[in-house]
Backbone as a printed PyTorch tensor [residue, N CA C, xyz], in Angstrom:
tensor([[[ 17.5570, -17.6800,  23.3780],
         [ 15.9280, -17.3660,  23.5040],
         [ 16.0780, -15.6690,  23.5560]],

        [[ 16.8640, -15.0710,  23.8740],
         [ 17.0030, -13.6440,  23.8880],
         [ 17.1150, -13.0270,  22.7740]],

        [[ 18.0890, -13.8120,  22.0010],
         [ 18.3650, -13.3560,  20.6210],
         [ 16.9490, -13.4910,  19.5030]],

        [[ 16.2410, -14.4880,  19.9060],
         [ 15.3850, -14.6880,  19.1650],
         [ 14.0180, -13.7440,  19.7180]],

        [[ 13.9920, -13.6190,  20.7950],
         [ 12.9290, -12.2720,  21.1310],
         [ 13.4830, -10.8420,  20.7070]],

        [[ 14.5630, -10.8130,  20.6890],
         [ 15.1560,  -9.1900,  20.1920],
         [ 14.9300,  -9.3730,  18.5440]],

        [[ 15.1240, -10.5720,  17.7880],
         [ 14.6820, -10.3860,  16.5530],
         [ 13.2310, -10.2510,  16.1800]],

        [[ 12.4070, -11.0790,  16.9760],
         [ 10.9690, -10.6010,  16.8230],
         [ 10.7990,  -9.4480,  17.0900]],

        [[ 11.0800,  -8.6910,  18.0550],
         [ 10.7060,  -7.4690,  18.3750],
         [ 11.3550,  -6.6360,  17.1660]],

        [[ 12.2300,  -6.7000,  16.9310],
         [ 13.0580,  -5.9370,  15.6390],
         [ 12.1000,  -5.9110,  14.3130]],

        [[ 11.0350,  -7.0840,  14.1510],
         [ 10.5250,  -7.3090,  12.9020],
         [ 11.2540,  -8.0860,  11.8920]],

        [[ 12.4050,  -8.5270,  12.4340],
         [ 13.2020,  -9.0020,  11.4690],
         [ 12.6640, -10.6510,  11.1800]],

        [[ 12.2990, -11.1510,  12.2620],
         [ 11.5420, -12.4560,  12.2730],
         [ 10.0080, -12.2950,  12.2640]],

        [[  9.3020, -12.8730,  11.5760],
         [  7.8010, -12.6280,  11.4300],
         [  7.4060, -13.8780,  12.1020]],

        [[  6.3320, -13.4840,  12.9020],
         [  5.1510, -14.6510,  13.7080],
         [  4.8010, -15.4500,  12.5330]],

        [[  4.8350, -16.9110,  12.6580],
         [  4.2440, -17.7180,  11.5860],
         [  4.6690, -17.4740,  10.3600]],

        [[  3.4950, -17.4670,   9.4740],
         [  3.7850, -17.5720,   8.0170],
         [  3.6920, -16.4140,   7.5200]],

        [[  3.3890, -15.2520,   8.3110],
         [  2.7480, -13.8740,   8.0150],
         [  3.9750, -13.3350,   7.0930]],

        [[  3.4330, -12.7460,   5.8060],
         [  4.5160, -12.0930,   5.0070],
         [  3.7950, -10.6540,   4.9520]],

        [[  4.6860,  -9.7350,   4.8150],
         [  4.2090,  -8.2780,   5.0980],
         [  5.1650,  -7.4190,   3.8490]],

        [[  4.3670,  -7.0850,   2.9750],
         [  4.7550,  -6.1680,   1.7670],
         [  4.2980,  -4.9420,   1.5940]],

        [[  4.9700,  -3.8190,   1.4510],
         [  4.5280,  -2.7820,   1.1300],
         [  4.9300,  -2.2840,  -0.3270]],

        [[  4.0270,  -1.5630,  -1.1310],
         [  4.2370,  -1.1750,  -2.2550],
         [  4.2180,   0.3980,  -2.4680]],

        [[  5.0920,   0.9910,  -3.1360],
         [  5.4640,   2.4780,  -3.3930],
         [  4.9640,   2.9790,  -4.7170]],

        [[  3.8830,   3.8560,  -4.5060],
         [  3.4660,   4.2540,  -5.9610],
         [  3.2310,   6.1540,  -5.9230]],

        [[  4.3590,   6.5360,  -6.7250],
         [  4.3950,   8.0450,  -6.5270],
         [  4.2180,   8.7020,  -7.7180]],

        [[  3.6650,   7.7190,  -8.9700],
         [  3.5890,   8.2820, -10.1750],
         [  2.3010,   8.0240, -10.6610]],

        [[  1.8390,   9.4530, -11.5360],
         [  0.3480,   9.1860, -12.0970],
         [  0.4970,   8.4220, -13.5010]],

        [[  0.9130,   7.2080, -13.3300],
         [  1.0160,   6.4370, -14.6260],
         [  0.0170,   5.0520, -14.3560]],

        [[ -0.9190,   5.0980, -15.2760],
         [ -1.8280,   3.8680, -15.3940],
         [ -1.2920,   2.4860, -15.3310]],

        [[  0.0850,   2.6160, -16.1260],
         [  0.9020,   1.3840, -16.3990],
         [  1.2700,   1.1370, -15.1840]],

        [[  1.9870,   1.6910, -14.2940],
         [  2.7420,   1.2930, -13.3070],
         [  1.4530,   0.9700, -12.2110]],

        [[  0.5610,   1.6440, -12.2750],
         [ -0.6090,   1.5640, -11.0320],
         [ -1.1530,   0.1450, -11.2970]],

        [[ -1.4360,  -0.4620, -12.7490],
         [ -1.5970,  -1.7150, -12.9610],
         [ -0.8820,  -2.7650, -12.8520]],

        [[  0.3870,  -2.4070, -13.0470],
         [  1.5820,  -3.1160, -12.7690],
         [  1.6380,  -3.6000, -11.0290]],

        [[  1.4530,  -2.5210, -10.2720],
         [  1.2110,  -2.6710,  -8.9100],
         [  0.1770,  -3.6920,  -8.4760]],

        [[ -0.9560,  -3.3800,  -8.9740],
         [ -2.0930,  -4.1910,  -8.7350],
         [ -1.7300,  -5.5970,  -8.9950]],

        [[ -1.0140,  -5.5750, -10.4320],
         [ -0.7770,  -7.1560, -10.9340],
         [  0.1370,  -7.8370,  -9.8230]],

        [[  1.3370,  -7.1590,  -9.2720],
         [  2.0230,  -7.8080,  -8.4650],
         [  1.5350,  -8.0880,  -7.0620]],

        [[  0.5720,  -7.1310,  -6.6070],
         [  0.0480,  -7.6970,  -5.3740],
         [ -1.0540,  -8.7500,  -5.4820]],

        [[ -1.5490,  -8.8820,  -6.4810],
         [ -2.5980,  -9.9340,  -6.8510],
         [ -1.5500, -11.2340,  -6.8610]],

        [[ -0.6450, -11.1310,  -7.6370],
         [  0.1520, -12.1580,  -8.0520],
         [  0.8100, -12.9800,  -6.5570]],

        [[  1.5370, -11.6650,  -5.8970],
         [  1.8430, -12.2260,  -4.6200],
         [  1.1850, -12.9240,  -3.4370]],

        [[ -0.2220, -12.2830,  -3.6900],
         [ -1.1770, -12.8260,  -2.7400],
         [ -1.6670, -14.3920,  -3.2290]],

        [[ -1.7320, -14.3740,  -4.5410],
         [ -1.8760, -15.8500,  -5.0430],
         [ -0.5990, -16.9100,  -4.6560]],

        [[  0.4780, -16.2950,  -4.7110],
         [  1.7780, -17.2110,  -4.5350],
         [  1.6890, -17.5840,  -3.1450]],

        [[  1.5120, -16.6130,  -1.9820],
         [  1.2250, -17.0690,  -0.5270],
         [  0.1740, -18.2650,  -0.2720]],

        [[ -0.7700, -17.4190,  -0.9440],
         [ -2.0740, -18.2250,  -0.7310],
         [ -1.9330, -19.6650,  -1.2060]],

        [[ -1.1680, -19.8980,  -2.2470],
         [ -1.0160, -21.3770,  -2.5750],
         [ -0.0610, -22.1660,  -1.8850]],

        [[  0.7640, -21.5630,  -1.2490],
         [  1.7520, -22.0410,  -0.1490],
         [  1.1490, -22.3400,   1.2510]],

        [[ -0.1000, -21.8850,   1.4690],
         [ -0.8540, -21.9470,   2.7950],
         [ -0.3110, -20.8530,   3.5560]],

        [[  0.3420, -19.7020,   3.1180],
         [  0.9960, -18.7070,   4.0490],
         [ -0.0770, -17.6130,   3.7300]],

        [[  0.0660, -16.6420,   4.8730],
         [ -0.6110, -15.5480,   4.9090],
         [  0.1880, -14.3480,   4.6360]],

        [[ -0.5060, -13.3670,   3.9710],
         [  0.3350, -11.9960,   3.5640],
         [ -0.4920, -10.8810,   3.7390]],

        [[  0.1670,  -9.9530,   4.3830],
         [ -0.5310,  -8.3360,   4.7270],
         [  0.2940,  -7.4840,   3.5120]],

        [[ -0.6760,  -6.9300,   2.7400],
         [ -0.1330,  -5.9740,   1.5910],
         [ -0.7560,  -4.6120,   1.6630]],

        [[  0.2590,  -3.5720,   1.7310],
         [ -0.2140,  -2.0520,   1.8340],
         [  0.3300,  -1.7310,   0.3330]],

        [[ -0.6320,  -0.6580,  -0.1870],
         [ -0.3070,   0.1220,  -1.4450],
         [ -0.3550,   1.3820,  -1.0050]],

        [[  1.0810,   2.1520,  -0.9430],
         [  1.0360,   3.4770,  -0.3490],
         [  1.2090,   4.5570,  -1.3840]],

        [[  0.3770,   5.4380,  -1.6670],
         [  0.4460,   6.4000,  -2.9310],
         [  0.6690,   8.0290,  -2.2470]],

        [[  1.4370,   8.7500,  -2.7430],
         [  1.7260,  10.0470,  -2.4780],
         [  2.1700,  10.8690,  -3.7790]],

        [[  2.0970,  11.8300,  -3.5420],
         [  2.6960,  12.7230,  -4.6330],
         [  1.7680,  12.6200,  -5.8550]],

        [[  2.1290,  12.6420,  -7.2510],
         [  1.2010,  12.1130,  -8.3360],
         [  0.8590,  11.0060,  -8.1450]],

        [[  1.1420,   9.8300,  -7.4030],
         [  0.7630,   8.5160,  -7.2890],
         [ -0.6430,   8.5690,  -6.5290]],

        [[ -1.0350,   9.9170,  -6.0250],
         [ -2.2470,   9.6350,  -5.2040],
         [ -3.4480,   9.5930,  -6.2920]],

        [[ -3.1480,  10.2100,  -7.1990],
         [ -4.1310,   9.9100,  -8.1960],
         [ -4.6990,   8.6690,  -8.3120]],

        [[ -4.1120,   7.6050,  -8.0720],
         [ -4.6670,   6.2140,  -8.1280],
         [ -5.7940,   5.8500,  -6.9920]],

        [[ -5.7380,   6.7770,  -5.9840],
         [ -6.9170,   6.7580,  -5.0460],
         [ -7.9490,   7.7850,  -5.2210]],

        [[ -7.7720,   8.7580,  -6.4210],
         [ -8.7110,   9.8000,  -6.3410],
         [-10.0670,   9.1940,  -6.9370]],

        [[-11.0290,   9.5170,  -6.0690],
         [-12.4810,   8.9300,  -6.3530],
         [-12.8760,   9.2550,  -7.9290]],

        [[-12.4880,  10.5690,  -8.3910],
         [-12.9570,  10.9310,  -9.7740],
         [-12.2020,  10.5850, -10.9630]],

        [[-10.6300,  10.5780, -10.3500],
         [ -9.9810,  10.5180, -11.9060],
         [ -8.8170,   9.2840, -11.6200]],

        [[ -9.1280,   8.2260, -10.5040],
         [ -8.3390,   7.1090, -10.5030],
         [ -8.7060,   6.1870, -12.1210]],

        [[ -7.4730,   5.8970, -12.7020],
         [ -7.5530,   4.9610, -13.8340],
         [ -8.0470,   3.5850, -13.6750]],

        [[ -7.7560,   3.3120, -12.0640],
         [ -7.8940,   1.6190, -12.0290],
         [ -8.9660,   1.6210, -10.6690]],

        [[-10.0110,   2.6210, -10.4940],
         [-10.8910,   2.4920,  -9.4310],
         [-11.6760,   1.1860,  -9.5280]],

        [[-12.0270,   0.4650, -10.8400],
         [-12.7000,  -0.6250, -10.8570],
         [-12.1300,  -1.6800, -10.2370]],

        [[-10.5760,  -1.7860, -10.6090],
         [ -9.6850,  -2.8750, -10.0620],
         [ -9.6110,  -2.8790,  -8.4740]],

        [[ -9.7060,  -1.7040,  -8.0300],
         [ -9.2710,  -1.2420,  -6.6040],
         [-10.7990,  -1.8900,  -5.6660]],

        [[-11.6670,  -1.2430,  -6.5150],
         [-12.9050,  -1.9360,  -5.8240],
         [-13.0110,  -3.5310,  -5.9280]],

        [[-12.6420,  -4.2300,  -7.0310],
         [-12.3810,  -5.6720,  -7.0610],
         [-11.4940,  -6.0210,  -5.8790]],

        [[-10.4900,  -5.4050,  -5.7500],
         [ -9.7270,  -5.9040,  -4.7120],
         [-10.2410,  -5.7770,  -3.2910]],

        [[-10.9770,  -4.9320,  -3.1360],
         [-11.5730,  -4.7240,  -1.7730],
         [-12.6370,  -5.7910,  -1.6020]],

        [[-13.2990,  -6.2340,  -2.7580],
         [-14.1390,  -7.4200,  -2.5460],
         [-13.5830,  -8.8310,  -2.2300]],

        [[-12.3660,  -8.8950,  -3.0530],
         [-11.4160, -10.1180,  -3.0100],
         [-10.6330, -10.5660,  -2.2130]],

        [[ -9.9170,  -9.2970,  -1.9760],
         [ -8.7490,  -9.4220,  -0.8390],
         [ -8.8340,  -8.4890,   0.3170]],

        [[ -9.0080,  -9.1030,   1.2070],
         [ -9.0940,  -8.5410,   2.7290],
         [ -8.0230,  -8.0220,   3.4630]],

        [[ -6.6480,  -8.5210,   2.8120],
         [ -5.4750,  -8.4880,   3.2820],
         [ -4.6920,  -7.2360,   2.5900]],

        [[ -5.4770,  -6.6570,   1.6240],
         [ -4.8930,  -5.8420,   0.7250],
         [ -5.2930,  -4.4980,   1.0920]],

        [[ -4.4800,  -3.1500,   1.6070],
         [ -5.2620,  -2.0320,   1.7660],
         [ -4.3770,  -1.0150,   0.9490]],

        [[ -5.0770,   0.1650,   0.9700],
         [ -4.6720,   1.3350,   0.1930],
         [ -4.1960,   2.6050,   1.2110]],

        [[ -3.1860,   3.1300,   0.9600],
         [ -2.9480,   4.1620,   1.7850],
         [ -2.4620,   5.6050,   0.9360]],

        [[ -3.0780,   6.6470,   1.2570],
         [ -3.2040,   7.8090,   0.8140],
         [ -2.5390,   8.9960,   1.7510]],

        [[ -1.5250,   9.6590,   1.2800],
         [ -0.6370,  10.5430,   1.9510],
         [ -1.5390,  11.8520,   2.2020]],

        [[ -1.7180,  12.2080,   3.4550],
         [ -2.4260,  13.3550,   3.8210],
         [ -1.5230,  14.7190,   3.5650]],

        [[  0.0700,  14.6530,   3.5980],
         [  0.7330,  15.7380,   2.9680],
         [  0.3400,  16.1520,   1.4760]],

        [[  0.1580,  15.0110,   0.5960],
         [ -0.0530,  15.2160,  -0.6800],
         [ -1.5410,  15.8880,  -0.8450]],

        [[ -2.6960,  15.2850,  -0.1240],
         [ -3.9980,  15.9910,  -0.0560],
         [ -3.8240,  17.3640,   0.1800]],

        [[ -3.1760,  17.5860,   1.2410],
         [ -3.4090,  19.2350,   1.8460],
         [ -2.5280,  19.9640,   0.5250]],

        [[ -1.3060,  19.7030,  -0.1050],
         [ -0.8560,  20.3920,  -1.2060],
         [ -1.8330,  20.4560,  -2.3950]],

        [[ -2.5020,  19.2710,  -2.6380],
         [ -3.6520,  19.3040,  -3.7120],
         [ -4.7140,  20.3020,  -3.2880]],

        [[ -5.2130,  20.2160,  -2.1970],
         [ -6.2820,  21.1670,  -1.5080],
         [ -5.8970,  22.6630,  -1.8860]],

        [[ -4.6260,  22.9870,  -1.2950],
         [ -4.0010,  24.4540,  -1.3340],
         [ -4.0570,  24.9840,  -2.8630]],

        [[ -3.6600,  23.7880,  -3.7740],
         [ -3.4730,  24.2320,  -5.0870],
         [ -5.0320,  24.7260,  -5.7130]],

        [[ -5.7950,  23.6630,  -5.4430],
         [ -7.2920,  23.7010,  -6.0690],
         [ -8.3500,  24.5330,  -5.5000]],

        [[ -8.2390,  24.6510,  -3.8200],
         [ -9.2580,  25.3030,  -3.0500],
         [-10.3940,  24.2220,  -2.7570]],

        [[-10.0230,  22.6350,  -3.1860],
         [-11.1170,  21.7630,  -2.8840],
         [-10.4220,  20.7820,  -2.4010]],

        [[-11.2760,  19.9820,  -1.4300],
         [-10.6520,  18.6910,  -1.0250],
         [-10.4150,  17.6730,  -2.1770]],

        [[ -9.8040,  16.7160,  -1.7780],
         [ -9.5830,  15.6400,  -2.5930],
         [-10.4900,  14.5260,  -2.5020]],

        [[-11.2970,  14.2990,  -3.2870],
         [-12.0520,  12.9940,  -2.7420],
         [-11.3520,  11.6140,  -3.3280]],

        [[-11.2830,  10.7110,  -2.0630],
         [-10.8800,   9.5250,  -2.2970],
         [-11.6880,   8.4280,  -2.5200]],

        [[-11.3420,   7.2990,  -2.9260],
         [-11.9920,   6.0980,  -3.0860],
         [-12.3410,   5.6700,  -1.6130]],

        [[-13.4660,   4.9700,  -1.6660],
         [-13.8460,   4.5380,  -0.2820],
         [-12.8360,   3.5260,   0.4920]],

        [[-12.0190,   2.7310,  -0.5950],
         [-10.9810,   1.8930,  -0.0390],
         [ -9.8280,   2.5850,   0.6450]],

        [[ -9.6180,   3.8960,   0.3230],
         [ -8.4250,   4.4770,   0.8880],
         [ -8.6420,   4.6810,   2.3770]],

        [[ -7.2400,   4.5950,   2.8500],
         [ -7.1690,   5.0200,   4.3300],
         [ -5.8860,   6.1550,   4.2960]],

        [[ -6.3010,   7.2020,   4.9850],
         [ -5.2100,   8.4330,   4.8660],
         [ -4.3140,   7.9870,   6.4050]],

        [[ -2.9040,   8.4370,   5.4780],
         [ -1.8320,   8.1130,   6.6070],
         [ -1.0640,   9.5290,   6.4890]],

        [[ -0.6220,   9.9730,   7.8210],
         [ -0.1200,  11.4430,   7.6510],
         [  0.8240,  11.6080,   6.5680]],

        [[  1.8590,  10.7610,   6.3590],
         [  2.7830,  11.0440,   5.4530],
         [  3.0950,   9.7400,   4.5110]],

        [[  3.0370,   9.8730,   3.3360],
         [  3.4910,   8.6250,   2.3730],
         [  4.7180,   8.0120,   2.7720]],

        [[  5.5690,   9.1720,   2.4970],
         [  7.1400,   8.5480,   2.6600],
         [  7.4810,   8.1310,   4.1730]],

        [[  6.8580,   8.6120,   4.9340],
         [  7.2380,   8.1640,   6.4900],
         [  6.5930,   6.9970,   6.7750]],

        [[  5.6190,   6.5870,   6.1100],
         [  4.7980,   5.2310,   6.2930],
         [  5.6320,   4.4990,   5.5100]],

        [[  6.2390,   4.5080,   4.3540],
         [  7.1220,   3.6230,   3.7900],
         [  8.3830,   3.2560,   4.7900]],

        [[  8.9770,   4.3740,   5.3070],
         [ 10.0420,   4.3510,   5.9730],
         [  9.9010,   3.5360,   7.3160]],

        [[  8.5270,   3.6050,   8.0210],
         [  8.0060,   2.9390,   9.1650],
         [  7.8950,   1.5720,   8.8470]],

        [[  7.4060,   1.2890,   7.5240],
         [  7.1990,  -0.2580,   7.4300],
         [  8.3050,  -0.8160,   7.3220]],

        [[  9.5650,  -0.3190,   6.4690],
         [ 10.5840,  -0.9700,   6.1360],
         [ 11.3630,  -1.2400,   7.4910]],

        [[ 11.5780,  -0.2280,   8.5580],
         [ 12.0950,  -0.3640,   9.7830],
         [ 11.3790,  -1.5340,  10.6130]],

        [[  9.8920,  -1.8900,  10.2590],
         [  9.3090,  -2.9530,  10.9350],
         [  9.4540,  -4.3270,  10.2030]],

        [[ 10.5240,  -4.2720,   9.2050],
         [ 10.8010,  -5.5650,   8.6000],
         [  9.8310,  -5.7100,   7.1920]],

        [[  9.1100,  -4.8790,   6.9780],
         [  8.1230,  -5.1530,   5.6410],
         [  8.9470,  -5.2750,   4.6490]],

        [[  8.7170,  -6.0320,   3.5120],
         [  9.4850,  -5.9580,   2.2220],
         [  8.9450,  -4.9670,   1.4310]],

        [[ 10.0670,  -4.3330,   0.6530],
         [  9.4480,  -3.1530,  -0.1440],
         [  9.5890,  -3.1250,  -1.3980]],

        [[  8.6080,  -2.8620,  -2.3030],
         [  8.7400,  -2.9830,  -3.6870],
         [  8.0380,  -1.6010,  -4.2750]],

        [[  8.7660,  -1.3140,  -5.3110],
         [  8.4120,   0.0020,  -6.1320],
         [  8.4780,  -0.6240,  -7.5470]],

        [[  7.3270,  -0.9320,  -8.2590],
         [  7.3490,  -1.4850,  -9.3940],
         [  7.7890,  -0.3700, -10.6980]]])
């Protein structure tokens, strides 16, 4: 019993059938962005077909933040579609990257409405892995 509680607390054992997956996007490459979205959709369907739940996060930082840029994202239509069809998929934008981009351009970085800002994309990925999330970098 103690071992089970310790494993549950450490994130190594997931309650129920919930799967937790975090994707890493750090390149301004439309092909990789689309592959990431394809992978997320495929995983979502796979677990849904098995009757299991999945929580999926797509974390962007560095050049990958362009995935969530309101004016320049090459995949903004797909992200809008995800928001309408998958309530278990979220998109994270790195505040550190945004600050650097603002310093360079002198302007705030406009994000898609689906984006949620995290303090640090890298630290968010580390935190999720420590919590037992599966890590994928397409």
